[in-house]
PDB file of C-alpha atoms and ligand atoms in Angstrom:
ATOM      1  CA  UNK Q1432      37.178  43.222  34.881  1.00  0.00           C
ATOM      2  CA  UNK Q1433      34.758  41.496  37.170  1.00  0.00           C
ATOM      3  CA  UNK Q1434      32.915  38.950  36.378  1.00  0.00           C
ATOM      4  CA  UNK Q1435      30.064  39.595  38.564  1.00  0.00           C
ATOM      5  CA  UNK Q1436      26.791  40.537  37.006  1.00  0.00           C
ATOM      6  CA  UNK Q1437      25.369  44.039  37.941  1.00  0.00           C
ATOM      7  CA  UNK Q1438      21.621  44.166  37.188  1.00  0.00           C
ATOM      8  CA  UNK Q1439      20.932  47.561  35.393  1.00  0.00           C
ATOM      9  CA  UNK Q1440      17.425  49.303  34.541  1.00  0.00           C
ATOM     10  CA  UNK Q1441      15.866  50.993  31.525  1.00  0.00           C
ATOM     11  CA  UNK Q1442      12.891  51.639  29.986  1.00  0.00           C
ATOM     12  CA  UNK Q1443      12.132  51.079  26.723  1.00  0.00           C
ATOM     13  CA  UNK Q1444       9.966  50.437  23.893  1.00  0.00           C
ATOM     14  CA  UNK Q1445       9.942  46.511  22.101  1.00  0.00           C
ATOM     15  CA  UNK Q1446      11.133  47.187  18.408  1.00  0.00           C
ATOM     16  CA  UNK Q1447      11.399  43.751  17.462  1.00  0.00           C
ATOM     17  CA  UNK Q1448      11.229  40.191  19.136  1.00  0.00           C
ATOM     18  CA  UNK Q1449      11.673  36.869  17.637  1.00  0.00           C
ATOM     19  CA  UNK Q1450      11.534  33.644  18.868  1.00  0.00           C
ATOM     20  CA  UNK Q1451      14.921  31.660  20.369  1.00  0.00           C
ATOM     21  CA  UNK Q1452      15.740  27.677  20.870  1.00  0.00           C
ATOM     22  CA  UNK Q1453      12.990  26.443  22.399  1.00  0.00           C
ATOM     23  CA  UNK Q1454      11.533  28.121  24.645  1.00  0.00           C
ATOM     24  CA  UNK Q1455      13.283  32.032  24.526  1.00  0.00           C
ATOM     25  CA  UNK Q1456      12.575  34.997  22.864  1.00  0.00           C
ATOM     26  CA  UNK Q1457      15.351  37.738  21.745  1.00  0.00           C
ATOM     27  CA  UNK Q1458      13.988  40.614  22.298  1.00  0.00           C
ATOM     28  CA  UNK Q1459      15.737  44.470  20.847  1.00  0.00           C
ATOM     29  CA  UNK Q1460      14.494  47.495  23.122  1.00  0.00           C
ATOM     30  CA  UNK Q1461      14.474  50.786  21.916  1.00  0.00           C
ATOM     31  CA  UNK Q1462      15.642  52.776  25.444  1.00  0.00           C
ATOM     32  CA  UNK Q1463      15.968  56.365  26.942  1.00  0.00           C
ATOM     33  CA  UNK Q1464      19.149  55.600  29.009  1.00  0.00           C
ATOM     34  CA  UNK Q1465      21.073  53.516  26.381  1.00  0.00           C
ATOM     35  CA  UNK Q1466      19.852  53.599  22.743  1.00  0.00           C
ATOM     36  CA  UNK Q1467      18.909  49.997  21.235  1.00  0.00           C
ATOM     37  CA  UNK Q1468      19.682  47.105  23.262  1.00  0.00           C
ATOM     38  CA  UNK Q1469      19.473  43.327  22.611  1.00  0.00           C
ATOM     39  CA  UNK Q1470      18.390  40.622  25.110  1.00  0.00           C
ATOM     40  CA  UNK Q1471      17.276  37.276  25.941  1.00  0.00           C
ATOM     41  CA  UNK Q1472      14.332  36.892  27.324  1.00  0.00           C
ATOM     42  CA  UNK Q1473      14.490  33.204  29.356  1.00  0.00           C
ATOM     43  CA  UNK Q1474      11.701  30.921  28.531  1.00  0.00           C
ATOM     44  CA  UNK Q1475       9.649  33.548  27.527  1.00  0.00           C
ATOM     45  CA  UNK Q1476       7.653  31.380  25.731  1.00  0.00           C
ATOM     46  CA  UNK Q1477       7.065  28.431  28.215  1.00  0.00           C
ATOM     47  CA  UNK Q1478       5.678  31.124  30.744  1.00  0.00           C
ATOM     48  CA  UNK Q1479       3.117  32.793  29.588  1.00  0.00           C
ATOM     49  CA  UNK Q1480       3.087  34.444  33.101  1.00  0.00           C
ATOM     50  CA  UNK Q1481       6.758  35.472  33.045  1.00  0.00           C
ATOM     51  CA  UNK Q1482       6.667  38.344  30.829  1.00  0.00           C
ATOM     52  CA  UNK Q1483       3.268  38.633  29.898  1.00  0.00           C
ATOM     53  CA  UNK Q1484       2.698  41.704  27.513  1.00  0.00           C
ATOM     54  CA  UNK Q1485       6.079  43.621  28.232  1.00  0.00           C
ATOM     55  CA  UNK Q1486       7.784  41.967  25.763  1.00  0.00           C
ATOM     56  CA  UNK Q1487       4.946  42.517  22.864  1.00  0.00           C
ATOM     57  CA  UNK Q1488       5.893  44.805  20.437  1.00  0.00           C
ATOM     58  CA  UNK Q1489       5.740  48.470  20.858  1.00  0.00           C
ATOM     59  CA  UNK Q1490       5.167  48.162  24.087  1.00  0.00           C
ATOM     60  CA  UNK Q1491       6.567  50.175  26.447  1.00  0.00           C
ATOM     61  CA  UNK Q1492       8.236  48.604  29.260  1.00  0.00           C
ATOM     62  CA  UNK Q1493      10.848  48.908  32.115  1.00  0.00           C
ATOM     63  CA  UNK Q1494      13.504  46.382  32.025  1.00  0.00           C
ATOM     64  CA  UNK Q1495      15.829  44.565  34.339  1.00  0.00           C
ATOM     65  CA  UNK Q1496      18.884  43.482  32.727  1.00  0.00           C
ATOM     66  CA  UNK Q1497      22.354  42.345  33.226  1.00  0.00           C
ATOM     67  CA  UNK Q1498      25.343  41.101  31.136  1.00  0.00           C
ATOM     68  CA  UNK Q1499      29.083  39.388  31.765  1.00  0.00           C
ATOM     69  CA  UNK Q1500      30.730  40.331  29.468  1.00  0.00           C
ATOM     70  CA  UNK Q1501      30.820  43.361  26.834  1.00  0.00           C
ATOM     71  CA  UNK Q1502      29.316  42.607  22.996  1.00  0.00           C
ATOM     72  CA  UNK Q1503      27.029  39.369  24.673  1.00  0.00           C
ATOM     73  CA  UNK Q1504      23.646  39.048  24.700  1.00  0.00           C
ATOM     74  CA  UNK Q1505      21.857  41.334  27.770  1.00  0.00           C
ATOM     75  CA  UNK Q1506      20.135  38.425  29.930  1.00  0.00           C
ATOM     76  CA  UNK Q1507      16.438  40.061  30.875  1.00  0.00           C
ATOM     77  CA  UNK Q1508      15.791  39.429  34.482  1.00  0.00           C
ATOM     78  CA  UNK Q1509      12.395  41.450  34.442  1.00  0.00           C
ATOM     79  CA  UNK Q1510      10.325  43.183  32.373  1.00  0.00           C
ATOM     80  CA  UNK Q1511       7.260  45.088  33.394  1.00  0.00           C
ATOM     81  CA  UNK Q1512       4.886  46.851  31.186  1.00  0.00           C
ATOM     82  CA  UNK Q1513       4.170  50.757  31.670  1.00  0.00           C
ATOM     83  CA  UNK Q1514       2.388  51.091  28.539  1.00  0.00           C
ATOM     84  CA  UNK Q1515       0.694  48.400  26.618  1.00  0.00           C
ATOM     85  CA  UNK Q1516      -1.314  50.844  24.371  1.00  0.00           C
ATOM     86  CA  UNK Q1517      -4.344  48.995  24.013  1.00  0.00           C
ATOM     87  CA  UNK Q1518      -6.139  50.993  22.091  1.00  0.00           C
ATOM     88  CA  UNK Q1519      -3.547  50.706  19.116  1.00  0.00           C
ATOM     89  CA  UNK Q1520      -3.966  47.255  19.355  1.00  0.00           C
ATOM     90  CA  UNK Q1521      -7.523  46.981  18.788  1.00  0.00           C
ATOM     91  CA  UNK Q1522      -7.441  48.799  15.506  1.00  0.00           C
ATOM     92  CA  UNK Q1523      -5.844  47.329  12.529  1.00  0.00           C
ATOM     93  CA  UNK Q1524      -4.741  50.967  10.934  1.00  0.00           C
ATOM     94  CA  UNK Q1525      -3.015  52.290  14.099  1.00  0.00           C
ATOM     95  CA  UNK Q1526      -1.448  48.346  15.143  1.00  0.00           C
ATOM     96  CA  UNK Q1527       0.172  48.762  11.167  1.00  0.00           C
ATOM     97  CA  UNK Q1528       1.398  52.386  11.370  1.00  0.00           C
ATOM     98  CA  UNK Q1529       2.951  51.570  15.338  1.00  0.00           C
ATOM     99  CA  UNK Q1530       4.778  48.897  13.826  1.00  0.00           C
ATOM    100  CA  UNK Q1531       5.757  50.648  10.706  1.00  0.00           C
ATOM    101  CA  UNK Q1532       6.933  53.408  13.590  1.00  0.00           C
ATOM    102  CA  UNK Q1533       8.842  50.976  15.081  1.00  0.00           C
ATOM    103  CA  UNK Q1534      10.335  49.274  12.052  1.00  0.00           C
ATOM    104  CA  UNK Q1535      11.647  52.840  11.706  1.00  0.00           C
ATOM    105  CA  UNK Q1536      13.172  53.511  14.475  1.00  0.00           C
ATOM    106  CA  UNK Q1537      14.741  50.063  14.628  1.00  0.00           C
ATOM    107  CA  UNK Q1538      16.373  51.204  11.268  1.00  0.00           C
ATOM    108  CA  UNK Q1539      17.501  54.436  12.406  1.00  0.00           C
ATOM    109  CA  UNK Q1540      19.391  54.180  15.394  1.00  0.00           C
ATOM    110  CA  UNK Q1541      21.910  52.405  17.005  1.00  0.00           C
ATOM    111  CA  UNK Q1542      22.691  49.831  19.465  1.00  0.00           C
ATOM    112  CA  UNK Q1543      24.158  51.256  22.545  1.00  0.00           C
ATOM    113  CA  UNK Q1544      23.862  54.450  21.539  1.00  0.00           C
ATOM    114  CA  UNK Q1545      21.248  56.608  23.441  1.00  0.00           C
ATOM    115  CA  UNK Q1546      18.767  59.157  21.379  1.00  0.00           C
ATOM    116  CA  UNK Q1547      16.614  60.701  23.661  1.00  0.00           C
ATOM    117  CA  UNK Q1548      15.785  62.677  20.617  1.00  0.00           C
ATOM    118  CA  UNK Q1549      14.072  59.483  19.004  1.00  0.00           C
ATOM    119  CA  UNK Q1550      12.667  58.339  22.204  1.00  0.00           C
ATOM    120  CA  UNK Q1551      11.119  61.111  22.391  1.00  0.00           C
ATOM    121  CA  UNK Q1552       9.622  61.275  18.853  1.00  0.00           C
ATOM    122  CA  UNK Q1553       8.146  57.656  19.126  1.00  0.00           C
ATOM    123  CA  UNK Q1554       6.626  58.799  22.043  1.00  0.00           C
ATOM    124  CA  UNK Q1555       4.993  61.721  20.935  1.00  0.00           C
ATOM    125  CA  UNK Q1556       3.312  59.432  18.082  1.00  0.00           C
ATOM    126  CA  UNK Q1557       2.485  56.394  19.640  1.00  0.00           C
ATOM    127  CA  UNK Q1558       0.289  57.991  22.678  1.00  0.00           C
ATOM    128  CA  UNK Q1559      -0.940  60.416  19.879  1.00  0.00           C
ATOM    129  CA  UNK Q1560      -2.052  57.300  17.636  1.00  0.00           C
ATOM    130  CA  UNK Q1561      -3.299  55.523  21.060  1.00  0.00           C
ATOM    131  CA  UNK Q1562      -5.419  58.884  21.909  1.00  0.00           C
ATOM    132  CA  UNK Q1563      -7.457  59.560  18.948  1.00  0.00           C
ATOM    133  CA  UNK Q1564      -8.213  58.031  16.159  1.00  0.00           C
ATOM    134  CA  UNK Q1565      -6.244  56.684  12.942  1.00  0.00           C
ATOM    135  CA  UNK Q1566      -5.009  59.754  10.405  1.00  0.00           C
ATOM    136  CA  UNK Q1567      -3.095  59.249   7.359  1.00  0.00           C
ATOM    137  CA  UNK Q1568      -1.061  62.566   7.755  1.00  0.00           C
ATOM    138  CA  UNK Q1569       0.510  61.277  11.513  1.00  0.00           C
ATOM    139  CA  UNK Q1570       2.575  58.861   9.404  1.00  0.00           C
ATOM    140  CA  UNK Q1571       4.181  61.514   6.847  1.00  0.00           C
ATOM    141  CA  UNK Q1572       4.670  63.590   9.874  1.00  0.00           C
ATOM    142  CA  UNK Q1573       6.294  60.483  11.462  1.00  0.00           C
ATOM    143  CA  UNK Q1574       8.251  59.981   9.011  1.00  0.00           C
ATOM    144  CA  UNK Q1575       9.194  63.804   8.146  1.00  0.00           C
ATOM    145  CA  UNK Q1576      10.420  64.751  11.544  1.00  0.00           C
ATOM    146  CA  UNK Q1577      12.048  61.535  11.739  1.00  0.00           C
ATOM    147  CA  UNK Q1578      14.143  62.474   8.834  1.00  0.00           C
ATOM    148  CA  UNK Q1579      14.530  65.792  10.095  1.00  0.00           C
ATOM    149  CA  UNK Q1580      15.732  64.817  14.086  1.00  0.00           C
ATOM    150  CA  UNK Q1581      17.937  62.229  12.228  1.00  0.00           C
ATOM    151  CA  UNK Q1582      19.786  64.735   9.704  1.00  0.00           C
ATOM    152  CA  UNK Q1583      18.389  63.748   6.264  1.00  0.00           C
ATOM    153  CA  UNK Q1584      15.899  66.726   6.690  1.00  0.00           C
ATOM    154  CA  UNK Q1585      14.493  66.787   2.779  1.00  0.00           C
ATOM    155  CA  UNK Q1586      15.421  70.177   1.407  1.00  0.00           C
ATOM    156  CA  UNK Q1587      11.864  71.940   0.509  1.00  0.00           C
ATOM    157  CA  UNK Q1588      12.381  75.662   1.214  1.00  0.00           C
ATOM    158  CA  UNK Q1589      15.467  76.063  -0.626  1.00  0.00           C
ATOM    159  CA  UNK Q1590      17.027  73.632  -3.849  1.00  0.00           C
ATOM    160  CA  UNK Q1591      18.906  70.793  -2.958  1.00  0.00           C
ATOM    161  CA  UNK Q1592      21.221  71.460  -5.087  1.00  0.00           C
ATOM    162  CA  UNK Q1593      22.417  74.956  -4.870  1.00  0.00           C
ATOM    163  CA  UNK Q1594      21.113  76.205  -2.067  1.00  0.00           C
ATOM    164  CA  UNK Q1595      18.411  78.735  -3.997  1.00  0.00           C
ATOM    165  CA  UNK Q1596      15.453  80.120  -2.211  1.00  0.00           C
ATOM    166  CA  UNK Q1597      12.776  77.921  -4.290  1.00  0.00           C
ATOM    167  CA  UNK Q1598       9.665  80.562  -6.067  1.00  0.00           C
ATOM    168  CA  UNK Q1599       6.566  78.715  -5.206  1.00  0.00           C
ATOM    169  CA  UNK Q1600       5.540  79.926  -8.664  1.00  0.00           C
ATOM    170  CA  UNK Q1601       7.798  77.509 -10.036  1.00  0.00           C
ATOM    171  CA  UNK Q1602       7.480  73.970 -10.969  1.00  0.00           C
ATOM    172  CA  UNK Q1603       8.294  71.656  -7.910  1.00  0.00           C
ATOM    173  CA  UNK Q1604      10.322  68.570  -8.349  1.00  0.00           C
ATOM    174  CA  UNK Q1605      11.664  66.491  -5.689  1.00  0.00           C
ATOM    175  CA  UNK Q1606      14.475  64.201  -6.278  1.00  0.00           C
ATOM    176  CA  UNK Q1607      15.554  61.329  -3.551  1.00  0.00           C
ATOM    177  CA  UNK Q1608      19.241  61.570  -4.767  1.00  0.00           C
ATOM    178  CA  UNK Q1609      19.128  65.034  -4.571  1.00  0.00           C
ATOM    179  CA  UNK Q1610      17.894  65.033  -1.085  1.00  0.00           C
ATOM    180  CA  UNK Q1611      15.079  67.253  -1.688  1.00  0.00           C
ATOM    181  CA  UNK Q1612      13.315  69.857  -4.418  1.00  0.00           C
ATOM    182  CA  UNK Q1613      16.054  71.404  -6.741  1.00  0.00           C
ATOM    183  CA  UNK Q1614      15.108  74.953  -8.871  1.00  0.00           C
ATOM    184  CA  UNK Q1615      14.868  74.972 -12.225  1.00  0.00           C
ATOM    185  CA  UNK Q1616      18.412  76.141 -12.914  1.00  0.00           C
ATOM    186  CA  UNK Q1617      19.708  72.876 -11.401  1.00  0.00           C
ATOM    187  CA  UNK Q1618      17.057  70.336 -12.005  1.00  0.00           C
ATOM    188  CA  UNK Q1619      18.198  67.513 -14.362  1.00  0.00           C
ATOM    189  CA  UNK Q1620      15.700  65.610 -16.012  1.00  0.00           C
ATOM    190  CA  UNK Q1621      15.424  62.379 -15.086  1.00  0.00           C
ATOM    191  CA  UNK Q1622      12.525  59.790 -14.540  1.00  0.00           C
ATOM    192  CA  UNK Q1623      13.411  59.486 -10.593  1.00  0.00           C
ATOM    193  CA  UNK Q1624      11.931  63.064 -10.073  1.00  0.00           C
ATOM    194  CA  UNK Q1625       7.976  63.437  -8.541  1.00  0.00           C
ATOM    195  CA  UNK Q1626       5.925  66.650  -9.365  1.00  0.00           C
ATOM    196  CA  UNK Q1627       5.189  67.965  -5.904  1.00  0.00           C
ATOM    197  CA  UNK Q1628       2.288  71.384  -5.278  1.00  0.00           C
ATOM    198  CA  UNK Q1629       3.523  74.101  -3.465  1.00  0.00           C
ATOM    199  CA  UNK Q1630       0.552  73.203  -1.108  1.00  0.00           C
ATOM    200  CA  UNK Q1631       2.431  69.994  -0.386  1.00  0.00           C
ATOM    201  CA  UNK Q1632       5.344  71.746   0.368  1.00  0.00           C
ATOM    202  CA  UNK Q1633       3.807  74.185   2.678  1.00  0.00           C
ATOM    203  CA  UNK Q1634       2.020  71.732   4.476  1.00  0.00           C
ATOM    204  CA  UNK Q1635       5.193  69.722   5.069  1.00  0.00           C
ATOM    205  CA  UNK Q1636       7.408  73.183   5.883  1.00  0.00           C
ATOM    206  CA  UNK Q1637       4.285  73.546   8.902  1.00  0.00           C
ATOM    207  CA  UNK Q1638       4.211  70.344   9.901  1.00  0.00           C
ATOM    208  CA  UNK Q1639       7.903  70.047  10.414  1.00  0.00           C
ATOM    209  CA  UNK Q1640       8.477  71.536  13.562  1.00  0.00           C
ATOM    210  CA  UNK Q1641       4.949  72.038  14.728  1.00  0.00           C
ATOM    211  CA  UNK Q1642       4.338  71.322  18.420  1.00  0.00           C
ATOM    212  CA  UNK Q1643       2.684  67.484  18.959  1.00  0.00           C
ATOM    213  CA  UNK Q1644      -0.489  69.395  20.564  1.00  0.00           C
ATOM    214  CA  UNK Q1645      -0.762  70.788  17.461  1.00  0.00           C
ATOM    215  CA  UNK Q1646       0.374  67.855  15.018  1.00  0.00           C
ATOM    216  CA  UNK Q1647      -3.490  66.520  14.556  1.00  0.00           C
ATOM    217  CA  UNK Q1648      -5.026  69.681  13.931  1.00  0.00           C
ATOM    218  CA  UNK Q1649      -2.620  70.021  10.619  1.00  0.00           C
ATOM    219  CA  UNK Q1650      -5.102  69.659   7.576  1.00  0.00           C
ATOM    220  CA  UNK Q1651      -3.240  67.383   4.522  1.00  0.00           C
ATOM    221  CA  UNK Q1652      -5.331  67.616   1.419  1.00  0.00           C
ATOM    222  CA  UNK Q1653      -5.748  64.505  -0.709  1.00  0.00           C
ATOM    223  CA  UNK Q1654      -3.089  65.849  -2.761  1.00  0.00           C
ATOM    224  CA  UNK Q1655      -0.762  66.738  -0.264  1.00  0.00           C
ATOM    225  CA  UNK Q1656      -1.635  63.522   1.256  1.00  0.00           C
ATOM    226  CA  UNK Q1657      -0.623  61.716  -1.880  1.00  0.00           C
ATOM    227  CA  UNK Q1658       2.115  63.173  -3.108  1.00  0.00           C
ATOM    228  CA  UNK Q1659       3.960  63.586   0.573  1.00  0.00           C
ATOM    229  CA  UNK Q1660       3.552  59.514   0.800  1.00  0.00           C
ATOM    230  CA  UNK Q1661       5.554  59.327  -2.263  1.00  0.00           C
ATOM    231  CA  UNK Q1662       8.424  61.511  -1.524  1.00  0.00           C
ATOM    232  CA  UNK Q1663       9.133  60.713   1.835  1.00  0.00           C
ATOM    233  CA  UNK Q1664       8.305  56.699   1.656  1.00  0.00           C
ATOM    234  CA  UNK Q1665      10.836  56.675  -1.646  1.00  0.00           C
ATOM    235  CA  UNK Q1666      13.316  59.592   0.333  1.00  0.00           C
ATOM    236  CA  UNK Q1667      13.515  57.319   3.237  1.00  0.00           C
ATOM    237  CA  UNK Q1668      13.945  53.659   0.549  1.00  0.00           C
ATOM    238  CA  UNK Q1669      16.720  55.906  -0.836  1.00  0.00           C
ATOM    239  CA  UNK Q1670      18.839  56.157   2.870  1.00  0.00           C
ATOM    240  CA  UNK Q1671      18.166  52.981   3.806  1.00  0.00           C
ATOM    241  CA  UNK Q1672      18.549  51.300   0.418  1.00  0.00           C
ATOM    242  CA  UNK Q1673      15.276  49.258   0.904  1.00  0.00           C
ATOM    243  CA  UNK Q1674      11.958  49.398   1.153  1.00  0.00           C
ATOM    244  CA  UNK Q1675      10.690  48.927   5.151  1.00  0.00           C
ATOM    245  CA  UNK Q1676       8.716  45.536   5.486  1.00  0.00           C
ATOM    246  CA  UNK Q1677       6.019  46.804   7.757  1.00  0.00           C
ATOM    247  CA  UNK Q1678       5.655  49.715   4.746  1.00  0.00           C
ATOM    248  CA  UNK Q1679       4.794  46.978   2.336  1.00  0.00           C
ATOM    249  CA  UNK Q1680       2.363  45.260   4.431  1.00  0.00           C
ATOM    250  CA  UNK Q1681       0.458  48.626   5.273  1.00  0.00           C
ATOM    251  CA  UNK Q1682      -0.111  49.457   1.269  1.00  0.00           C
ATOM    252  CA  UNK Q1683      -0.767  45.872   0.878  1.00  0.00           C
ATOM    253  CA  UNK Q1684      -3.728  45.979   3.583  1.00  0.00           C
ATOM    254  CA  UNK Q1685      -5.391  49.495   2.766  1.00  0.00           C
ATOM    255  CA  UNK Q1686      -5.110  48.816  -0.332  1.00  0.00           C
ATOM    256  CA  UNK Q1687      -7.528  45.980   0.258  1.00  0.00           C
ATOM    257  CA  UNK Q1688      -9.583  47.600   2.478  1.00  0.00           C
ATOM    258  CA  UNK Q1689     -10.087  50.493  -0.188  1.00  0.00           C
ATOM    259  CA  UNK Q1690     -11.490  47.739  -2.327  1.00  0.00           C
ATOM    260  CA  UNK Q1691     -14.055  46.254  -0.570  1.00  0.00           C
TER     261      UNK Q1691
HETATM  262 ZN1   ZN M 304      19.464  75.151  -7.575  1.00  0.00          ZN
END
């Protein structure tokens, strides 16, 4: 194997970066060409200059990188921003939902492993957040179609269980460990199941594989609103076996904004 370094290019979005030794940054980019990828970013934080925004979170950036040897860290030789999406970043609602986005994302895929698929999905939301303003409903679609592209797609036509057509006449209930809304035959009562409207349901069924042109114009009622927060923020806990810290902090902030 040589030892050589060959300098390779990507471009990718900044999931996460934290701060190195004195004066680095490690950096994880989300890219098209090979999944997640983890560098170091050389005294990143001594030049201001060096990087400058292209290593900010969510940003979207093409990246020169190189590495000796397999399972090291990538050394970033350059980074240059494409996308800095500036208007996210001046409003608090759409800076919280990119990085919940991206908390996502970081959570669902993996290193060296490329998902054009996801890519593309973060995409689609992040210039639609950066285009227009802040909507509640982008996030449960964000989160739906996430689920959906990444093969946990919650069962909502049909019972998780048995595989039923579901009667919207009948009494919805959507489990997490179930993976979706079982019929009545199968449902078992227990206290981890949320009453769902069968205009939640056939909001979410639309919404699912609607084309992005289309995704804003989707009307969410408070109720379908409400109740699609709570299944898919406690489907997705379920998978992942946690709560998403960026999740947290988003309640945490509306919540005080609703107050004042
Ligand atoms: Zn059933």
């Amino acid at each position: 194997m040589t030892e050589e370094k060959r300098k390779e290019r990507a471009l990718g979005y900044v999931l996460a970066c934290r701060d190195y030794g004195e004066a680095d940054r490690i950096v994880t980019f989300f890219t098209v060409e090979r999944g997640k990828l983890k560098g170091i970013a050389k005294s990143a934080r001594k030049s201001a200059k060096r990087f400058s925004n292209a290593i900010e979170l969510f940003s979207l950036s093409q990246i020169i990188f190189s590495r000796r040897r397999a399972g090291t860290l990538y050394l970033i030789e350059d980074c240059h921003v494409v996308n800095h999406y500036s208007h996210i970043r001046e409003d608090l609602e759409k800076t919280l939902a990119a990085s919940y986005f991206i908390e996502l994302i970081d959570l669902f895929s993996l290193e060296e492993k490329p998902a054009a698929h996801l890519f593309d999905h973060l995409k689609i939301f992040l210039d639609l957040l950066e285009d227009g303003p802040f909507a509640p409903s982008l996030v449960r679609l964000f989160e739906l179609r996430l689920l959906t592209l990444c093969g946990y797609e919650p069962a909502l036509e049909h019972c998780a269980r048995c595989g039923a057509p579901l009667d919207a006449g009948e009494k919805m209930m959507f489990c997490a460990e179930d993976g979706g809304i079982s019929c009545s035959r199968c449902r078992r009562d227990t206290a981890a199941g949320i009453r769902v409207s069968a205009g939640t349901v056939k909001t979410l069924v639309t919404g699912r594989h609607l084309a992005p042109d289309k995704l804003r114009r989707l009307v969410f009622s408070g109720q379908a609103l409400r109740e699609s927060e709570e299944i898919l923020t406690r489907f997705i806990g379920h998978i992942l076996g946690k709560q998403p810290r960026s999740l947290r902090v988003f309640k945490e902030v509306l919540l005080l904004g609703n107050r004042r």
